[in-house]
Amino acid sequence: MARIFSGIKPSGQLQVGNYLGAMRNWVREQNRDALYCVVDLHALTEDADPAEVRHGSLEVAVGLLAVGLDPEVCTIFVQSHVPEHTRLSWLLECVVTYGELSRMTQFKDKSKRGDVVRGGLLTYPVLMAADIFLYDTEVVPVGDDQRQHMELARLLAERFNNRFGETFVVPEAMVPTYAARVMDLQDPTRKMSKSVLSPQGTVDMFDDADVIARKVRRAVTDTDGEVRWDRDAKPGVANLLEILAALGDEDPKSVAARYETYGQLKDDVATALIETLTPIKARRDELLADPATVRTLLARGAERAREMASVTYARAASAIGLLEP
Ligand code: TYM
């Protein structure tokens, strides 16, 4: 059985891109020896409010349970509860080069915004590689924006193995065919991300039904009026088609064939989103009312994760030449 691992940052609200690009696939894969991690250390690379990081970690963990991950079936835990993540990350920082890190698109984009650029933003992909390697992960289900980080992780695993002997499994990304990059509804040339950056263009997973309907109805399309799946010429319409296709497990071309007008398409996208998200939100509200239970589950998850992580870390530390304690 292929080992699966993936992670999600507790920064900002969970949005529909997280759900379609990643979380729903995690539910499908959870029977395949899977671990899912709330990567709180990654959230610190941005200017994060301590209370928000703490609360966000719990919220994201609750979100993972609410979408249907079963802690009896897979392992759900918080990254900082397993200290091997940062320990292995340092070993890998001494394997990666500055050039490789500074070429990462996400680093370039985020550091261009003119804010303070933290060291952690540069080394972020190394911590991500450590997350993956610690569990001998074979498959990493992620959205399209993580492809470049995954390529770097593969490169680092291979380099480490060649230099220090077989130590890490070389992981593969699993990216969905459609909705792997859900775009902002107000600017369909930009990926949907945190709602603070584009509140009207981002559908949060826990938005109320009327808010979802309004955001979808106002989605930017184009003036040619034909419902057709063409990511380059018609990014707004293509995005709506992909969202609907992903929700119904169809392909966007056959979805397009059913529609004459953008209005009908938008109505159905809104309805499908509301139908999918409403029960998830209800479950999330129930779970949030009982945070103690969620924390117990997370503690159990971290214990299981740590058993695996400590074995891999010890293997890597020994391979690279650290004296055993
Ligand atoms: P993060 O927290 O930004 O996003 C979590 C997952 O959601 C996907 N995603 C999207 N998919 C489609 N369309 C979108 N608009 C969209 N926005 C987000 C992401 O691709 C991701 O799969 N670096 C990672 C977290 C991470 C990780 C890891 C992932 C840390 N360590 C180890 C896998 C394995 C990140 O920032 O994801």
Tab-separated table of C-alpha atoms and ligand atoms in Angstrom:
chain	number	residue	atom	x	y	z
A	1	MET	CA	0.000	0.000	0.000
A	2	ALA	CA	1.483	3.340	-1.025
A	3	ARG	CA	2.097	5.666	1.882
A	4	ILE	CA	0.285	9.002	1.440
A	5	PHE	CA	1.199	12.284	3.124
A	6	SER	CA	0.003	15.824	2.653
A	7	GLY	CA	-0.191	19.065	4.590
A	8	ILE	CA	-2.125	22.282	4.862
A	9	LYS	CA	-1.216	25.608	6.436
A	10	PRO	CA	-3.372	27.113	9.158
A	11	SER	CA	-3.295	30.608	7.699
A	12	GLY	CA	-6.490	32.391	6.686
A	13	GLN	CA	-9.770	30.624	6.054
A	14	LEU	CA	-10.052	27.305	4.263
A	15	GLN	CA	-11.295	28.048	0.768
A	16	VAL	CA	-12.811	26.087	-2.087
A	17	GLY	CA	-9.402	25.749	-3.793
A	18	ASN	CA	-8.090	23.864	-0.745
A	19	TYR	CA	-11.112	21.616	-0.866
A	20	LEU	CA	-11.149	20.775	-4.587
A	21	GLY	CA	-7.388	20.822	-5.143
A	22	ALA	CA	-6.487	18.836	-2.057
A	23	MET	CA	-8.835	17.952	0.808
A	24	ARG	CA	-11.466	16.013	-1.110
A	25	ASN	CA	-8.730	13.889	-2.640
A	26	TRP	CA	-7.296	13.267	0.802
A	27	VAL	CA	-10.618	11.768	1.836
A	28	ARG	CA	-10.541	9.467	-1.185
A	29	GLU	CA	-7.007	8.351	-0.416
A	30	GLN	CA	-7.345	8.026	3.349
A	31	ASN	CA	-7.525	4.235	3.280
A	32	ARG	CA	-4.106	3.974	1.660
A	33	ASP	CA	-1.986	4.367	4.810
A	34	ALA	CA	-2.335	8.136	4.931
A	35	LEU	CA	-1.077	10.944	7.161
A	36	TYR	CA	-2.436	14.492	6.996
A	37	CYS	CA	-0.693	17.307	8.757
A	38	VAL	CA	-1.675	20.780	9.906
A	39	VAL	CA	1.602	22.484	9.045
A	40	ASP	CA	1.624	25.223	11.655
A	41	LEU	CA	5.365	25.897	11.336
A	42	HIS	CA	4.783	26.832	7.706
A	43	ALA	CA	2.237	29.440	8.784
A	44	LEU	CA	4.996	31.282	10.659
A	45	THR	CA	6.730	32.238	7.405
A	46	GLU	CA	4.180	35.016	7.018
A	47	ASP	CA	3.490	37.749	9.548
A	48	ALA	CA	1.256	35.598	11.689
A	49	ASP	CA	-0.667	36.672	14.768
A	50	PRO	CA	0.072	34.109	17.540
A	51	ALA	CA	-3.575	33.758	18.577
A	52	GLU	CA	-4.586	33.264	14.949
A	53	VAL	CA	-1.984	30.563	14.370
A	54	ARG	CA	-3.111	28.709	17.497
A	55	HIS	CA	-6.808	29.007	16.730
A	56	GLY	CA	-6.194	28.410	13.015
A	57	SER	CA	-4.475	25.099	13.736
A	58	LEU	CA	-7.502	23.855	15.621
A	59	GLU	CA	-9.860	25.196	12.949
A	60	VAL	CA	-7.980	23.469	10.152
A	61	ALA	CA	-7.862	20.211	12.101
A	62	VAL	CA	-11.619	20.504	12.586
A	63	GLY	CA	-11.974	21.200	8.852
A	64	LEU	CA	-10.092	18.002	8.044
A	65	LEU	CA	-12.434	15.985	10.236
A	66	ALA	CA	-15.494	17.789	8.871
A	67	VAL	CA	-14.727	16.943	5.226
A	68	GLY	CA	-14.694	13.265	6.181
A	69	LEU	CA	-11.210	12.262	7.269
A	70	ASP	CA	-11.582	9.543	9.866
A	71	PRO	CA	-8.904	9.520	12.595
A	72	GLU	CA	-9.505	5.780	13.014
A	73	VAL	CA	-8.458	5.270	9.402
A	74	CYS	CA	-5.736	7.872	8.800
A	75	THR	CA	-3.356	9.876	10.988
A	76	ILE	CA	-4.158	13.560	11.547
A	77	PHE	CA	-1.662	15.661	13.487
A	78	VAL	CA	-0.042	19.046	13.965
A	79	GLN	CA	3.461	19.498	12.550
A	80	SER	CA	5.013	21.219	15.589
A	81	HIS	CA	3.945	18.313	17.811
A	82	VAL	CA	6.504	16.133	16.048
A	83	PRO	CA	9.931	17.752	16.552
A	84	GLU	CA	11.614	15.588	13.898
A	85	HIS	CA	10.181	17.901	11.203
A	86	THR	CA	12.476	20.794	12.102
A	87	ARG	CA	15.366	18.493	12.930
A	88	LEU	CA	15.298	16.845	9.506
A	89	SER	CA	14.714	20.201	7.868
A	90	TRP	CA	18.112	21.399	9.098
A	91	LEU	CA	19.869	18.382	7.624
A	92	LEU	CA	18.199	19.100	4.290
A	93	GLU	CA	19.066	22.802	4.449
A	94	CYS	CA	22.646	21.631	4.337
A	95	VAL	CA	21.897	19.700	1.143
A	96	VAL	CA	19.860	22.258	-0.821
A	97	THR	CA	21.516	25.259	-2.480
A	98	TYR	CA	20.629	28.927	-2.155
A	99	GLY	CA	20.143	29.076	-5.934
A	100	GLU	CA	17.560	26.298	-5.847
A	101	LEU	CA	15.604	27.981	-3.065
A	102	SER	CA	15.680	31.447	-4.598
A	103	ARG	CA	14.302	30.101	-7.888
A	104	MET	CA	11.049	28.894	-6.265
A	105	THR	CA	8.131	30.772	-7.857
A	106	GLN	CA	6.193	31.081	-4.607
A	107	PHE	CA	9.230	32.593	-2.896
A	108	LYS	CA	9.762	35.025	-5.765
A	109	ASP	CA	6.081	36.036	-5.824
A	110	LYS	CA	5.780	36.498	-2.089
A	111	SER	CA	9.092	38.307	-1.680
A	112	LYS	CA	8.204	40.670	-4.552
A	113	ARG	CA	5.183	41.981	-2.664
A	114	GLY	CA	7.485	44.363	-0.844
A	115	ASP	CA	6.877	43.000	2.657
A	116	VAL	CA	9.640	41.881	4.967
A	117	VAL	CA	11.117	38.653	3.555
A	118	ARG	CA	11.757	36.183	6.361
A	119	GLY	CA	14.444	33.524	6.183
A	120	GLY	CA	11.721	30.941	6.718
A	121	LEU	CA	10.030	31.970	3.489
A	122	LEU	CA	13.173	31.015	1.602
A	123	THR	CA	13.727	27.695	3.375
A	124	TYR	CA	10.022	26.762	3.442
A	125	PRO	CA	10.293	24.120	0.652
A	126	VAL	CA	12.995	22.320	2.632
A	127	LEU	CA	10.707	21.971	5.642
A	128	MET	CA	8.050	20.692	3.242
A	129	ALA	CA	10.488	18.084	1.898
A	130	ALA	CA	11.293	17.046	5.488
A	131	ASP	CA	7.553	16.671	6.212
A	132	ILE	CA	7.246	14.293	3.292
A	133	PHE	CA	10.463	12.266	3.779
A	134	LEU	CA	9.868	11.545	7.476
A	135	TYR	CA	7.022	9.160	6.640
A	136	ASP	CA	8.660	7.340	3.700
A	137	THR	CA	5.931	8.928	1.615
A	138	GLU	CA	5.352	7.636	-1.882
A	139	VAL	CA	2.418	9.806	-2.977
A	140	VAL	CA	1.624	13.428	-2.084
A	141	PRO	CA	-1.858	14.636	-3.088
A	142	VAL	CA	-1.612	18.408	-3.690
A	143	GLY	CA	-2.941	21.183	-5.888
A	144	ASP	CA	-1.092	22.446	-8.940
A	145	ASP	CA	0.678	25.279	-7.069
A	146	GLN	CA	2.796	22.737	-5.152
A	147	ARG	CA	4.317	21.080	-8.239
A	148	GLN	CA	7.555	23.037	-8.120
A	149	HIS	CA	8.041	22.334	-4.408
A	150	MET	CA	7.456	18.657	-5.137
A	151	GLU	CA	10.100	18.682	-7.868
A	152	LEU	CA	12.578	20.166	-5.411
A	153	ALA	CA	11.663	17.511	-2.824
A	154	ARG	CA	12.338	14.760	-5.358
A	155	LEU	CA	15.651	16.328	-6.273
A	156	LEU	CA	16.705	16.575	-2.616
A	157	ALA	CA	15.751	12.955	-1.899
A	158	GLU	CA	17.797	11.797	-4.879
A	159	ARG	CA	20.762	13.989	-4.011
A	160	PHE	CA	20.784	12.843	-0.394
A	161	ASN	CA	20.509	9.188	-1.412
A	162	ASN	CA	23.333	9.516	-3.950
A	163	ARG	CA	25.635	11.307	-1.540
A	164	PHE	CA	24.867	9.486	1.731
A	165	GLY	CA	23.318	6.168	0.667
A	166	GLU	CA	19.677	5.055	0.254
A	167	THR	CA	17.808	6.935	2.971
A	168	PHE	CA	14.644	8.534	1.604
A	169	VAL	CA	11.778	7.369	-0.591
A	170	VAL	CA	11.526	9.636	-3.664
A	171	PRO	CA	7.936	10.954	-3.506
A	172	GLU	CA	5.512	11.660	-6.324
A	173	ALA	CA	2.925	14.418	-6.540
A	174	MET	CA	-0.686	13.440	-7.201
A	175	VAL	CA	-2.449	16.419	-8.789
A	176	PRO	CA	-6.136	16.225	-9.806
A	177	THR	CA	-6.952	16.502	-13.516
A	178	TYR	CA	-9.501	19.275	-13.021
A	179	ALA	CA	-9.737	22.029	-10.421
A	180	ALA	CA	-6.081	21.522	-9.531
A	181	ARG	CA	-5.819	25.319	-9.680
A	182	VAL	CA	-9.110	26.938	-8.737
A	183	MET	CA	-8.949	30.556	-9.830
A	184	ASP	CA	-10.119	33.732	-8.096
A	185	LEU	CA	-13.692	34.515	-9.114
A	186	GLN	CA	-12.903	38.215	-9.511
A	187	ASP	CA	-9.582	37.707	-11.296
A	188	PRO	CA	-9.549	34.310	-13.011
A	189	THR	CA	-5.909	34.723	-14.021
A	190	ARG	CA	-4.912	34.486	-10.343
A	191	LYS	CA	-5.299	31.408	-8.159
A	192	MET	CA	-7.921	31.498	-5.420
A	193	SER	CA	-6.226	31.967	-2.084
A	194	LYS	CA	-6.886	33.601	1.239
A	195	SER	CA	-10.024	35.680	1.385
A	196	VAL	CA	-8.187	38.643	2.926
A	197	LEU	CA	-6.521	39.278	-0.409
A	198	SER	CA	-9.713	39.055	-2.469
A	199	PRO	CA	-12.844	38.664	-0.327
A	200	GLN	CA	-15.280	38.640	-3.256
A	201	GLY	CA	-13.169	36.357	-5.434
A	202	THR	CA	-12.661	33.695	-2.768
A	203	VAL	CA	-15.334	31.250	-1.666
A	204	ASP	CA	-14.535	30.218	1.881
A	205	MET	CA	-15.539	26.664	2.710
A	206	PHE	CA	-17.650	27.924	5.587
A	207	ASP	CA	-19.297	30.892	3.907
A	208	ASP	CA	-23.071	31.047	4.355
A	209	ALA	CA	-25.154	29.803	1.422
A	210	ASP	CA	-26.299	33.295	0.418
A	211	VAL	CA	-22.713	34.563	0.433
A	212	ILE	CA	-21.594	31.667	-1.787
A	213	ALA	CA	-24.463	32.349	-4.201
A	214	ARG	CA	-23.626	36.051	-4.372
A	215	LYS	CA	-19.917	35.484	-4.978
A	216	VAL	CA	-20.591	32.964	-7.757
A	217	ARG	CA	-23.226	35.164	-9.394
A	218	ARG	CA	-20.739	38.042	-9.516
A	219	ALA	CA	-17.889	35.925	-10.895
A	220	VAL	CA	-16.043	37.621	-13.748
A	221	THR	CA	-16.635	35.903	-17.112
A	222	ASP	CA	-16.288	37.488	-20.585
A	223	THR	CA	-18.434	39.111	-23.222
A	224	ASP	CA	-18.546	36.446	-25.900
A	225	GLY	CA	-21.455	34.600	-24.309
A	226	GLU	CA	-20.565	31.053	-25.360
A	227	VAL	CA	-20.232	28.392	-22.660
A	228	ARG	CA	-17.048	26.594	-23.665
A	229	TRP	CA	-14.080	25.150	-21.748
A	230	ASP	CA	-11.025	27.137	-22.822
A	231	ARG	CA	-8.619	27.995	-20.024
A	232	ASP	CA	-6.618	30.512	-22.079
A	233	ALA	CA	-9.326	32.369	-23.984
A	234	LYS	CA	-12.077	32.110	-21.354
A	235	PRO	CA	-10.463	31.724	-17.920
A	236	GLY	CA	-13.509	32.829	-15.911
A	237	VAL	CA	-15.940	30.439	-17.598
A	238	ALA	CA	-13.375	27.628	-17.624
A	239	ASN	CA	-12.914	28.059	-13.873
A	240	LEU	CA	-16.662	27.780	-13.216
A	241	LEU	CA	-16.859	24.719	-15.464
A	242	GLU	CA	-13.967	23.062	-13.645
A	243	ILE	CA	-15.499	23.712	-10.246
A	244	LEU	CA	-18.775	22.160	-11.351
A	245	ALA	CA	-17.040	19.276	-13.111
A	246	ALA	CA	-14.895	18.492	-10.060
A	247	LEU	CA	-17.899	18.561	-7.724
A	248	GLY	CA	-19.789	16.108	-9.953
A	249	ASP	CA	-16.787	13.987	-11.003
A	250	GLU	CA	-17.300	14.874	-14.641
A	251	ASP	CA	-15.116	16.482	-17.255
A	252	PRO	CA	-15.552	20.203	-17.981
A	253	LYS	CA	-16.140	19.738	-21.717
A	254	SER	CA	-19.242	17.607	-21.213
A	255	VAL	CA	-20.451	19.950	-18.488
A	256	ALA	CA	-20.096	22.882	-20.914
A	257	ALA	CA	-22.255	21.113	-23.496
A	258	ARG	CA	-25.256	21.316	-21.145
A	259	TYR	CA	-25.288	25.130	-20.894
A	260	GLU	CA	-26.537	27.913	-23.109
A	261	THR	CA	-25.951	30.872	-20.800
A	262	TYR	CA	-23.480	31.979	-18.150
A	263	GLY	CA	-26.420	32.664	-15.821
A	264	GLN	CA	-27.555	29.020	-15.834
A	265	LEU	CA	-23.992	27.852	-15.340
A	266	LYS	CA	-23.489	30.167	-12.375
A	267	ASP	CA	-26.767	29.055	-10.775
A	268	ASP	CA	-25.692	25.433	-10.960
A	269	VAL	CA	-22.170	26.128	-9.679
A	270	ALA	CA	-23.651	27.952	-6.683
A	271	THR	CA	-26.150	25.154	-6.002
A	272	ALA	CA	-23.514	22.433	-6.266
A	273	LEU	CA	-21.137	24.288	-3.950
A	274	ILE	CA	-23.863	24.928	-1.392
A	275	GLU	CA	-24.995	21.290	-1.499
A	276	THR	CA	-21.459	20.053	-0.919
A	277	LEU	CA	-20.379	22.588	1.682
A	278	THR	CA	-23.512	22.860	3.852
A	279	PRO	CA	-23.172	19.442	5.548
A	280	ILE	CA	-19.424	20.007	5.987
A	281	LYS	CA	-20.118	23.316	7.715
A	282	ALA	CA	-22.711	21.695	10.006
A	283	ARG	CA	-20.242	18.991	11.026
A	284	ARG	CA	-17.555	21.609	11.580
A	285	ASP	CA	-19.818	23.641	13.874
A	286	GLU	CA	-20.491	20.501	15.944
A	287	LEU	CA	-16.800	19.686	16.232
A	288	LEU	CA	-15.841	23.242	17.138
A	289	ALA	CA	-18.195	23.024	20.090
A	290	ASP	CA	-16.030	20.246	21.529
A	291	PRO	CA	-12.391	21.291	21.063
A	292	ALA	CA	-11.172	18.962	23.833
A	293	THR	CA	-12.103	15.893	21.786
A	294	VAL	CA	-10.318	17.293	18.744
A	295	ARG	CA	-7.180	17.952	20.778
A	296	THR	CA	-7.208	14.393	22.100
A	297	LEU	CA	-7.403	13.087	18.534
A	298	LEU	CA	-4.511	15.331	17.526
A	299	ALA	CA	-2.397	14.122	20.441
A	300	ARG	CA	-3.003	10.524	19.421
A	301	GLY	CA	-2.166	11.385	15.809
A	302	ALA	CA	1.105	13.054	16.827
A	303	GLU	CA	2.106	10.033	18.877
A	304	ARG	CA	1.582	7.727	15.900
A	305	ALA	CA	3.370	10.112	13.543
A	306	ARG	CA	6.316	10.496	15.895
A	307	GLU	CA	6.905	6.754	16.052
A	308	MET	CA	7.449	6.739	12.293
A	309	ALA	CA	9.280	10.065	12.095
A	310	SER	CA	11.860	9.198	14.738
A	311	VAL	CA	12.951	6.101	12.816
A	312	THR	CA	13.485	8.031	9.577
A	313	TYR	CA	15.209	10.920	11.322
A	314	ALA	CA	17.646	8.565	13.047
A	315	ARG	CA	18.412	6.914	9.695
A	316	ALA	CA	19.103	10.288	8.051
A	317	ALA	CA	21.166	11.629	10.961
A	318	SER	CA	23.316	8.527	10.948
A	319	ALA	CA	23.741	8.624	7.152
A	320	ILE	CA	24.897	12.240	7.192
A	321	GLY	CA	27.452	11.545	9.908
A	322	LEU	CA	25.975	12.677	13.218
A	323	LEU	CA	27.278	10.783	16.210
A	324	GLU	CA	24.519	8.691	17.756
A	325	PRO	CA	23.564	9.947	21.227
B	1	TYM	P1	-1.560	25.333	1.345
B	1	TYM	O1	-1.826	25.335	2.807
B	1	TYM	O2	-1.351	26.644	0.668
B	1	TYM	O3	-2.714	24.584	0.598
B	1	TYM	C1	-3.156	23.289	0.978
B	1	TYM	C2	-3.508	22.496	-0.266
B	1	TYM	O4	-4.531	23.183	-1.005
B	1	TYM	C3	-4.106	23.326	-2.356
B	1	TYM	N1	-4.646	24.592	-2.894
B	1	TYM	C4	-5.310	24.683	-4.061
B	1	TYM	N2	-5.662	23.759	-4.972
B	1	TYM	C5	-6.365	24.189	-6.046
B	1	TYM	N3	-6.686	25.486	-6.257
B	1	TYM	C6	-6.356	26.449	-5.370
B	1	TYM	N4	-6.700	27.713	-5.591
B	1	TYM	C7	-5.640	26.064	-4.207
B	1	TYM	N5	-5.159	26.740	-3.133
B	1	TYM	C8	-4.555	25.826	-2.347
B	1	TYM	C9	-2.593	23.335	-2.310
B	1	TYM	O5	-2.030	22.977	-3.557
B	1	TYM	C10	-2.311	22.351	-1.220
B	1	TYM	O6	-2.285	21.028	-1.722
B	1	TYM	N6	3.260	23.995	1.004
B	1	TYM	C11	1.916	23.531	1.243
B	1	TYM	C12	1.716	22.871	2.585
B	1	TYM	C13	2.673	21.765	2.888
B	1	TYM	C14	2.695	20.476	2.311
B	1	TYM	C15	3.732	19.779	2.963
B	1	TYM	C16	1.938	19.864	1.309
B	1	TYM	C17	3.660	21.799	3.817
B	1	TYM	N7	4.288	20.603	3.863
B	1	TYM	C18	4.032	18.455	2.618
B	1	TYM	C19	2.250	18.545	0.982
B	1	TYM	C20	3.279	17.852	1.621
B	1	TYM	C21	0.948	24.701	1.188
B	1	TYM	O7	1.325	25.828	1.377
B	1	TYM	O8	-0.349	24.363	1.014
